[in-house]
CSV table of C-alpha atoms in Angstrom, one decimal:
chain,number,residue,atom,x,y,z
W,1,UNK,CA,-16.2,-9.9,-18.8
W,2,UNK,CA,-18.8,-11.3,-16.1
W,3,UNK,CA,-16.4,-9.4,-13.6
W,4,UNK,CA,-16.9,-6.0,-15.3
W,5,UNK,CA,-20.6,-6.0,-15.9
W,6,UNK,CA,-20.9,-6.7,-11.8
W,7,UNK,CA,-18.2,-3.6,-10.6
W,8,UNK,CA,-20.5,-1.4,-13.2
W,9,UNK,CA,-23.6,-2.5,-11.6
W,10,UNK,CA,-22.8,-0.3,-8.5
W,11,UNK,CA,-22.9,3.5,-8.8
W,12,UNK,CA,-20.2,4.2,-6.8
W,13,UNK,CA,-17.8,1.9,-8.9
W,14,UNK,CA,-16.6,3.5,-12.3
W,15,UNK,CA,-13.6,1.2,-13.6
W,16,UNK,CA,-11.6,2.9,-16.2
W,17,UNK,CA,-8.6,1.6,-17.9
W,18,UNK,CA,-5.3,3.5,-19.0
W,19,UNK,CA,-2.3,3.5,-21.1
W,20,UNK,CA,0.7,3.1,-18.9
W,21,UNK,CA,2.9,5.2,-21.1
W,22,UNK,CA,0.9,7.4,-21.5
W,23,UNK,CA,0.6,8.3,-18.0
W,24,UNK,CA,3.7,8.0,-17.0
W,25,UNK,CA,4.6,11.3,-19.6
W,26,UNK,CA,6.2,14.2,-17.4
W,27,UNK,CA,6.3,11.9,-14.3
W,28,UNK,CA,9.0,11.0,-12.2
W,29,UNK,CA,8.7,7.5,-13.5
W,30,UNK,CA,8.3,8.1,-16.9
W,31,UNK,CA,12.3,6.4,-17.6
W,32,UNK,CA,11.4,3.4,-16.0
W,33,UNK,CA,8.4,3.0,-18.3
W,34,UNK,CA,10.2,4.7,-21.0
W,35,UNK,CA,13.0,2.4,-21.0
W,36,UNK,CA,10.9,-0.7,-20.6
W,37,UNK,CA,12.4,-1.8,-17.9
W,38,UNK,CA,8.7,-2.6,-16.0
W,39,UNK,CA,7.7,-4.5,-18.7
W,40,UNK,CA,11.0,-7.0,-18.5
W,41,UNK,CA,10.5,-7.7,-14.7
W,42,UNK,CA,9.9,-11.1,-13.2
W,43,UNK,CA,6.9,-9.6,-11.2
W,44,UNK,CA,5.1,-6.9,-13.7
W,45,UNK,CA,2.1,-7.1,-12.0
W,46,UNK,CA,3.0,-6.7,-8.7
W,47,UNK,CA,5.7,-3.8,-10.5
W,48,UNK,CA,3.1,-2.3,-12.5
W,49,UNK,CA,0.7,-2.0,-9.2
W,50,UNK,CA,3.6,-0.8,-7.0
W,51,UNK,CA,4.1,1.9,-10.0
W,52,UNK,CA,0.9,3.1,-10.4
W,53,UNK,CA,-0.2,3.1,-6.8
W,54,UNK,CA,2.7,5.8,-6.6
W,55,UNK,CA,2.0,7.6,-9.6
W,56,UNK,CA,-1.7,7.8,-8.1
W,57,UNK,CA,-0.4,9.1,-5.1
W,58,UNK,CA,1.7,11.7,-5.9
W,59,UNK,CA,-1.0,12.8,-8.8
W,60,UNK,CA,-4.3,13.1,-6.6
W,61,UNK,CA,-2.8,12.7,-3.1
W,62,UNK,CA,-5.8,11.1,-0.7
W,63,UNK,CA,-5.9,7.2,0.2
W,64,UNK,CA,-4.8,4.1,-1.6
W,65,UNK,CA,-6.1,1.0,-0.3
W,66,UNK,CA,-5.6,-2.9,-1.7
W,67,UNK,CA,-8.7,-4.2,-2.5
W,68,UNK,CA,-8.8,-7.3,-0.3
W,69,UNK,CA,-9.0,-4.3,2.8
W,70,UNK,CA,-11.9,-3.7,4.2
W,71,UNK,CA,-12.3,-0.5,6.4
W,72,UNK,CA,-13.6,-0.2,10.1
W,73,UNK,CA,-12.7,2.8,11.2
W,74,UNK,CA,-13.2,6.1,9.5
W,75,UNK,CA,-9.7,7.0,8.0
W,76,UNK,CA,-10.2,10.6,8.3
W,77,UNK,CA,-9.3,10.3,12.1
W,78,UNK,CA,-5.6,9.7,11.0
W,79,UNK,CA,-2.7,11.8,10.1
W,80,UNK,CA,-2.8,13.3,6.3
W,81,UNK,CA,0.6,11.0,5.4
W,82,UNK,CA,1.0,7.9,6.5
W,83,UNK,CA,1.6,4.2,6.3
W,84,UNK,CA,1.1,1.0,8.4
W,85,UNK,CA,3.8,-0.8,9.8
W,86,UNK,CA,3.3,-4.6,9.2
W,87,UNK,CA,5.1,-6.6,12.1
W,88,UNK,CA,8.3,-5.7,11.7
W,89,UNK,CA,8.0,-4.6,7.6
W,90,UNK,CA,6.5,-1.7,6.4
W,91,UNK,CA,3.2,-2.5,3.6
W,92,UNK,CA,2.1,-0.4,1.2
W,93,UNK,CA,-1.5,-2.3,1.2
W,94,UNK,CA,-2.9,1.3,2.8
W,95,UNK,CA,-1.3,4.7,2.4
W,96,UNK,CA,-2.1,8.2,2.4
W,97,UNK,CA,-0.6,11.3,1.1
W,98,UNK,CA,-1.9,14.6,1.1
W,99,UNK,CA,-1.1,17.2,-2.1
W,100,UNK,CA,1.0,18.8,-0.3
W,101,UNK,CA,3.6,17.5,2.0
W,102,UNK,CA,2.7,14.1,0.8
W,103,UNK,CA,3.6,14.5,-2.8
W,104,UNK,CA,7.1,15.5,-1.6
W,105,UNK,CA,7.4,11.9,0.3
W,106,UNK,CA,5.7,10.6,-2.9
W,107,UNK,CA,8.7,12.3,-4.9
W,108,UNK,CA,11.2,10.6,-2.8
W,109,UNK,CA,9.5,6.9,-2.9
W,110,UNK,CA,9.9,7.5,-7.1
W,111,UNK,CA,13.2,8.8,-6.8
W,112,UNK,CA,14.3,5.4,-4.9
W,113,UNK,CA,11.8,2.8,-7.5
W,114,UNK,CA,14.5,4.6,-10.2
W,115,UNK,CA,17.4,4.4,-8.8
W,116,UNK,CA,16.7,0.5,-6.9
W,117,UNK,CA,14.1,-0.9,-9.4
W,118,UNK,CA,15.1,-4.9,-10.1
W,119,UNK,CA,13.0,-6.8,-12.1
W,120,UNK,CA,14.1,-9.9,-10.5
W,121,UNK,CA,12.9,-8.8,-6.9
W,122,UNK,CA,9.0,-8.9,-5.9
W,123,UNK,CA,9.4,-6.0,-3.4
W,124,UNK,CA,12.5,-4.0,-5.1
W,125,UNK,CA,9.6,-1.1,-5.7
W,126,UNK,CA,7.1,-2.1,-3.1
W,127,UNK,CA,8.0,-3.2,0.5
W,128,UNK,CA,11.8,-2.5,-0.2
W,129,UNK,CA,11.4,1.0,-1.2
W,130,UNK,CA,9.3,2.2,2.1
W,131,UNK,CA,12.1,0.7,4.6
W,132,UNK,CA,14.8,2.4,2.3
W,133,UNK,CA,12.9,5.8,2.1
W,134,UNK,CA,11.8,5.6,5.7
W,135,UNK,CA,15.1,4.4,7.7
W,136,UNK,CA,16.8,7.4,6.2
W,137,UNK,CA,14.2,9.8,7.4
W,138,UNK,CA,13.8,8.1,10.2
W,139,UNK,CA,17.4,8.1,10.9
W,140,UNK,CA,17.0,3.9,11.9
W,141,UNK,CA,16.0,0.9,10.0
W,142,UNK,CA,14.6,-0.6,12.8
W,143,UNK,CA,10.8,-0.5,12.0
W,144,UNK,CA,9.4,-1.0,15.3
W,145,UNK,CA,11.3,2.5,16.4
W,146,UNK,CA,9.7,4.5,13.5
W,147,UNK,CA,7.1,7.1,14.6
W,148,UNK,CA,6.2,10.4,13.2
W,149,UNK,CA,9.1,11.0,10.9
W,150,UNK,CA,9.1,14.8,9.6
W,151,UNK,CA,5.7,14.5,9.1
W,152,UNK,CA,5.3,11.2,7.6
W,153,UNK,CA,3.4,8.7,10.2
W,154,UNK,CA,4.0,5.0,10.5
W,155,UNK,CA,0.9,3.3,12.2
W,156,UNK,CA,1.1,1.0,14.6
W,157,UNK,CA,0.7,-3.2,13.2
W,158,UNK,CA,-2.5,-3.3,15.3
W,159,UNK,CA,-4.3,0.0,13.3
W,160,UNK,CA,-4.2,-2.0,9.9
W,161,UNK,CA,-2.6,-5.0,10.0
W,162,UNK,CA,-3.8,-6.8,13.5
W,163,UNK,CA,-4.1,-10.5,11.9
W,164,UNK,CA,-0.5,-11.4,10.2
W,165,UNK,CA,-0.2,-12.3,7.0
W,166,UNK,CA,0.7,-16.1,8.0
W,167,UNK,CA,-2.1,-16.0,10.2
W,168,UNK,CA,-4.8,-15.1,7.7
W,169,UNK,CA,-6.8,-18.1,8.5
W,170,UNK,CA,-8.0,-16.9,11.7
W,171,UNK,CA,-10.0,-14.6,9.4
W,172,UNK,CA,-11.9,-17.4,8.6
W,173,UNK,CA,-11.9,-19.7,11.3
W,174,UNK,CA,-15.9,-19.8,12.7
W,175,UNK,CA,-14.7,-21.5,15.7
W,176,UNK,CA,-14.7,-20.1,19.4
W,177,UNK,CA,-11.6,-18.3,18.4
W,178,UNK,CA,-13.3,-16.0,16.2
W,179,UNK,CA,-14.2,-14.1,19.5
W,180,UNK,CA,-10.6,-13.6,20.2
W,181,UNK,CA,-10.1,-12.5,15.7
W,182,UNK,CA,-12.8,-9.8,16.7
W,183,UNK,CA,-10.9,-8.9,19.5
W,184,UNK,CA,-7.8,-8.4,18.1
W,185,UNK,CA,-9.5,-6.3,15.0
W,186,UNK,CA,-11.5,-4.0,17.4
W,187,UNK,CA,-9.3,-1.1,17.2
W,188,UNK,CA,-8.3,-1.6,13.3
W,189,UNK,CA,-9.0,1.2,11.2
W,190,UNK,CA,-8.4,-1.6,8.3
W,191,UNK,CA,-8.5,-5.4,8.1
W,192,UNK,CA,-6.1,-6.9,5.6
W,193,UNK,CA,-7.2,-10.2,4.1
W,194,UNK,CA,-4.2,-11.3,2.2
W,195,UNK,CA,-4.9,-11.6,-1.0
W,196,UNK,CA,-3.4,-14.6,-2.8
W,197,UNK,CA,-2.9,-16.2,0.7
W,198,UNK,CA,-6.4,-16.2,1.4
């Protein structure tokens, strides 16, 4: 595709494609491929991401990042294990995990896509997972009193997400206000664009 040939075109962009069964064997997740329940959900793309982005994870450790974010701030200034909190939610649109300690927090996120995956819910192993995993290390669900949590850091809204979601527009407002847009992304390590909403 035209799409292809333009990501090849950069040096620093190799695209590669895999076989989702494949590398799912000796996994954490390899049942919920296994068993086919992925491929039966309502929301298999956004499944299928929330999957891999794990799998990724807990393979390589590092950062995952969506690719409608665009970075600021050099993430190597944060913690090795962490994830943004999203005004009152927590998004998986940036995270990091070391190979160490992070692969343990990546073990526990799997172990909750198993046992809560519903094909029938967009965030059952996205958003939903990260507020299950987290209130229980945190010891609240309240998202706004989630810190450093043995190890695991929640970033402040302001650090990756400082337009919301149903403000994305003010990302592309040329107006006077976009003085007060580049305020409010000054300190971002990240700037979320919202996707589909944008």
């Amino acid at each position: 595709t035209e799409e292809l040939e333009i990501l090849n075109s950069y040096p620093n962009i190799h695209p590669l494609s895999l076989n989702l069964v494949q590398f799912v064997i000796d996994t954490p997740l390899e049942k919920l491929i296994a068993n086919g329940d992925i491929f039966g959900s309502h929301f298999i793309k956004s499944h299928t991401s929330d999957v891999l982005r794990m799998l990724l994870l807990w393979k390589y450790g590092g950062p995952y990042l969506d690719s409608d974010m665009i970075v600021r701030l050099e993430l190597n200034q944060l913690s090795p294990n962490y994830i943004c909190k999203d005004h009152g939610f927590l998004n998986g649109a940036i995270i990091n995990l070391d190979t160490k300690r992070g692969r343990n927090f990546a073990e526990i996120f799997m172990k909750d896509m198993l046992e809560n995956f519903n094909g029938t819910v967009w965030g059952s192993v996205g958003p939903d997972i990260f507020l299950n995993v987290m209130s229980k290390i945190c010891g609240t669900s309240e998202v706004r009193e989630m810190r450093n949590c043995d190890g695991f850091n929640l970033l402040p809204d302001e650090f990756c997400y400082p337009i919301k979601g149903l403000n994305y527009m003010e990302l592309f407002d040329e107006s006077d206000n976009s003085i007060k847009v580049m305020d409010k992304v000054e300190y971002s390590y990240v700037v979320h664009f919202w996707n589909k909403l944008s």
